PDB file of C-alpha atoms in Angstrom:
ATOM      1  CA  UNK U   1      37.264  42.508 -14.997  1.00 86.00           C
ATOM      2  CA  UNK U   2      36.875  43.453 -11.461  1.00 90.00           C
ATOM      3  CA  UNK U   3      36.352  46.916 -10.212  1.00 94.00           C
ATOM      4  CA  UNK U   4      37.007  48.020  -6.544  1.00 96.00           C
ATOM      5  CA  UNK U   5      36.120  50.965  -4.765  1.00 95.00           C
ATOM      6  CA  UNK U   6      37.310  51.598  -1.073  1.00 95.00           C
ATOM      7  CA  UNK U   7      35.874  54.000   1.496  1.00 95.00           C
ATOM      8  CA  UNK U   8      35.871  54.786   5.029  1.00 96.00           C
ATOM      9  CA  UNK U   9      39.530  56.268   5.493  1.00 95.00           C
ATOM     10  CA  UNK U  10      40.144  59.345   7.455  1.00 96.00           C
ATOM     11  CA  UNK U  11      41.992  61.184  10.198  1.00 98.00           C
ATOM     12  CA  UNK U  12      41.512  59.655  13.707  1.00 97.00           C
ATOM     13  CA  UNK U  13      43.236  59.824  16.950  1.00 98.00           C
ATOM     14  CA  UNK U  14      45.289  56.745  18.370  1.00 98.00           C
ATOM     15  CA  UNK U  15      43.100  54.434  20.178  1.00 97.00           C
ATOM     16  CA  UNK U  16      40.156  55.127  17.960  1.00 97.00           C
ATOM     17  CA  UNK U  17      38.276  52.669  15.667  1.00 97.00           C
ATOM     18  CA  UNK U  18      37.601  53.015  12.004  1.00 98.00           C
ATOM     19  CA  UNK U  19      36.127  50.579   9.482  1.00 98.00           C
ATOM     20  CA  UNK U  20      37.064  50.380   5.786  1.00 98.00           C
ATOM     21  CA  UNK U  21      34.766  49.085   3.130  1.00 98.00           C
ATOM     22  CA  UNK U  22      35.258  47.839  -0.266  1.00 97.00           C
ATOM     23  CA  UNK U  23      32.662  47.024  -2.913  1.00 97.00           C
ATOM     24  CA  UNK U  24      33.625  45.142  -6.007  1.00 95.00           C
ATOM     25  CA  UNK U  25      31.750  45.093  -9.383  1.00 93.00           C
ATOM     26  CA  UNK U  26      32.155  43.531 -12.638  1.00 91.00           C
ATOM     27  CA  UNK U  27      33.096  39.867 -13.138  1.00 85.00           C
ATOM     28  CA  UNK U  28      32.971  38.487  -9.618  1.00 86.00           C
ATOM     29  CA  UNK U  29      32.415  34.812 -10.376  1.00 85.00           C
ATOM     30  CA  UNK U  30      36.092  33.649 -10.019  1.00 88.00           C
ATOM     31  CA  UNK U  31      37.067  35.776  -7.066  1.00 90.00           C
ATOM     32  CA  UNK U  32      39.257  33.340  -4.653  1.00 93.00           C
ATOM     33  CA  UNK U  33      40.475  35.794  -2.048  1.00 96.00           C
ATOM     34  CA  UNK U  34      39.641  39.264  -0.896  1.00 97.00           C
ATOM     35  CA  UNK U  35      41.888  41.433   1.162  1.00 97.00           C
ATOM     36  CA  UNK U  36      43.302  44.701   2.513  1.00 98.00           C
ATOM     37  CA  UNK U  37      46.801  45.842   2.122  1.00 98.00           C
ATOM     38  CA  UNK U  38      48.479  49.155   3.237  1.00 98.00           C
ATOM     39  CA  UNK U  39      51.483  51.242   2.336  1.00 98.00           C
ATOM     40  CA  UNK U  40      52.953  53.162   5.117  1.00 96.00           C
ATOM     41  CA  UNK U  41      54.713  56.465   4.265  1.00 95.00           C
ATOM     42  CA  UNK U  42      58.136  55.613   2.706  1.00 95.00           C
ATOM     43  CA  UNK U  43      57.667  52.017   2.873  1.00 96.00           C
ATOM     44  CA  UNK U  44      56.403  49.038   0.669  1.00 97.00           C
ATOM     45  CA  UNK U  45      52.963  47.788   0.432  1.00 97.00           C
ATOM     46  CA  UNK U  46      51.957  44.975   2.919  1.00 97.00           C
ATOM     47  CA  UNK U  47      49.229  42.484   3.525  1.00 98.00           C
ATOM     48  CA  UNK U  48      46.920  43.663   6.373  1.00 98.00           C
ATOM     49  CA  UNK U  49      44.199  40.957   6.300  1.00 98.00           C
ATOM     50  CA  UNK U  50      42.586  38.622   3.610  1.00 97.00           C
ATOM     51  CA  UNK U  51      39.704  36.269   3.429  1.00 97.00           C
ATOM     52  CA  UNK U  52      38.821  33.653   1.093  1.00 96.00           C
ATOM     53  CA  UNK U  53      35.597  33.198  -0.795  1.00 93.00           C
ATOM     54  CA  UNK U  54      35.038  30.301   1.838  1.00 93.00           C
ATOM     55  CA  UNK U  55      35.450  32.713   4.737  1.00 94.00           C
ATOM     56  CA  UNK U  56      39.035  31.756   5.892  1.00 96.00           C
ATOM     57  CA  UNK U  57      40.854  34.632   7.299  1.00 97.00           C
ATOM     58  CA  UNK U  58      44.539  35.508   7.462  1.00 97.00           C
ATOM     59  CA  UNK U  59      46.080  38.452   9.392  1.00 97.00           C
ATOM     60  CA  UNK U  60      49.462  40.141   9.566  1.00 97.00           C
ATOM     61  CA  UNK U  61      51.316  39.764  12.909  1.00 96.00           C
ATOM     62  CA  UNK U  62      51.057  43.530  13.533  1.00 93.00           C
ATOM     63  CA  UNK U  63      47.172  43.276  13.509  1.00 92.00           C
ATOM     64  CA  UNK U  64      47.594  41.681  17.010  1.00 77.00           C
ATOM     65  CA  UNK U  65      43.844  41.072  17.193  1.00 92.00           C
ATOM     66  CA  UNK U  66      42.828  44.624  16.609  1.00 97.00           C
ATOM     67  CA  UNK U  67      41.490  44.164  13.293  1.00 98.00           C
ATOM     68  CA  UNK U  68      38.730  42.062  11.734  1.00 98.00           C
ATOM     69  CA  UNK U  69      38.122  41.313   8.104  1.00 98.00           C
ATOM     70  CA  UNK U  70      34.474  40.280   6.995  1.00 97.00           C
ATOM     71  CA  UNK U  71      32.684  39.950   3.824  1.00 95.00           C
ATOM     72  CA  UNK U  72      29.154  39.582   2.497  1.00 90.00           C
ATOM     73  CA  UNK U  73      27.894  36.238   1.164  1.00 84.00           C
ATOM     74  CA  UNK U  74      28.038  37.397  -2.438  1.00 83.00           C
ATOM     75  CA  UNK U  75      31.847  38.350  -2.226  1.00 84.00           C
ATOM     76  CA  UNK U  76      30.817  41.722  -3.331  1.00 92.00           C
ATOM     77  CA  UNK U  77      31.701  43.816  -0.260  1.00 96.00           C
ATOM     78  CA  UNK U  78      34.028  43.292   2.463  1.00 97.00           C
ATOM     79  CA  UNK U  79      35.157  45.320   5.468  1.00 97.00           C
ATOM     80  CA  UNK U  80      38.082  45.836   7.737  1.00 98.00           C
ATOM     81  CA  UNK U  81      37.169  46.839  11.301  1.00 98.00           C
ATOM     82  CA  UNK U  82      40.085  48.548  12.797  1.00 98.00           C
ATOM     83  CA  UNK U  83      40.321  49.011  16.552  1.00 98.00           C
ATOM     84  CA  UNK U  84      42.843  50.445  18.899  1.00 97.00           C
ATOM     85  CA  UNK U  85      44.625  52.212  16.064  1.00 97.00           C
ATOM     86  CA  UNK U  86      48.167  53.047  16.550  1.00 97.00           C
ATOM     87  CA  UNK U  87      50.235  55.814  14.862  1.00 97.00           C
ATOM     88  CA  UNK U  88      52.078  53.101  12.845  1.00 96.00           C
ATOM     89  CA  UNK U  89      48.845  52.315  11.253  1.00 97.00           C
ATOM     90  CA  UNK U  90      48.965  55.256   9.156  1.00 98.00           C
ATOM     91  CA  UNK U  91      49.119  54.642   5.461  1.00 98.00           C
ATOM     92  CA  UNK U  92      47.112  54.061   2.216  1.00 98.00           C
ATOM     93  CA  UNK U  93      45.035  51.298   2.530  1.00 98.00           C
ATOM     94  CA  UNK U  94      44.103  49.214  -0.653  1.00 98.00           C
ATOM     95  CA  UNK U  95      41.460  46.670  -1.215  1.00 97.00           C
ATOM     96  CA  UNK U  96      42.451  43.654  -3.443  1.00 96.00           C
ATOM     97  CA  UNK U  97      41.114  40.642  -4.984  1.00 96.00           C
ATOM     98  CA  UNK U  98      42.922  37.454  -6.269  1.00 95.00           C
ATOM     99  CA  UNK U  99      41.073  35.355  -8.836  1.00 92.00           C
ATOM    100  CA  UNK U 100      41.101  31.490  -9.048  1.00 91.00           C
ATOM    101  CA  UNK U 101      43.766  32.163 -11.895  1.00 90.00           C
ATOM    102  CA  UNK U 102      46.028  34.365  -9.718  1.00 91.00           C
ATOM    103  CA  UNK U 103      45.074  37.616 -11.249  1.00 93.00           C
ATOM    104  CA  UNK U 104      45.217  40.568  -8.862  1.00 94.00           C
ATOM    105  CA  UNK U 105      43.059  43.671  -8.997  1.00 95.00           C
ATOM    106  CA  UNK U 106      43.440  46.760  -6.615  1.00 97.00           C
ATOM    107  CA  UNK U 107      41.349  49.518  -5.579  1.00 96.00           C
ATOM    108  CA  UNK U 108      42.509  53.126  -5.813  1.00 96.00           C
ATOM    109  CA  UNK U 109      43.416  53.408  -2.070  1.00 96.00           C
ATOM    110  CA  UNK U 110      42.042  55.261   0.895  1.00 97.00           C
ATOM    111  CA  UNK U 111      44.058  57.185   3.198  1.00 97.00           C
ATOM    112  CA  UNK U 112      44.067  56.505   7.042  1.00 98.00           C
ATOM    113  CA  UNK U 113      46.025  58.925   9.245  1.00 98.00           C
ATOM    114  CA  UNK U 114      46.375  58.320  12.988  1.00 98.00           C
ATOM    115  CA  UNK U 115      47.345  61.105  15.031  1.00 97.00           C
ATOM    116  CA  UNK U 116      48.502  61.246  18.669  1.00 94.00           C
TER     117      UNK U 116
END
């Protein structure tokens, strides 16, 4: 099994930057994709960005080149660098893995609040 722990959330002003980190432990050998999702208040959880073990990245349209996902070589940690934060970026951010067999694992979530 995989365990995930996020960190780096907080309260920031619009236009600021924030970096979220996720650290994985447990059985990591069959992780295929690592990613970040978010759940804005009153809305469903949505994909923000993902990166495969091979390093291929995918971003949601609303990222608009503001966010960057990166990982370490061992697929044990990955970050989400968020720049030019907007009020609409407020939400709970979850890191996530998908195994080669399609199994999903979620972290506990970290709150990001963007104020005007």
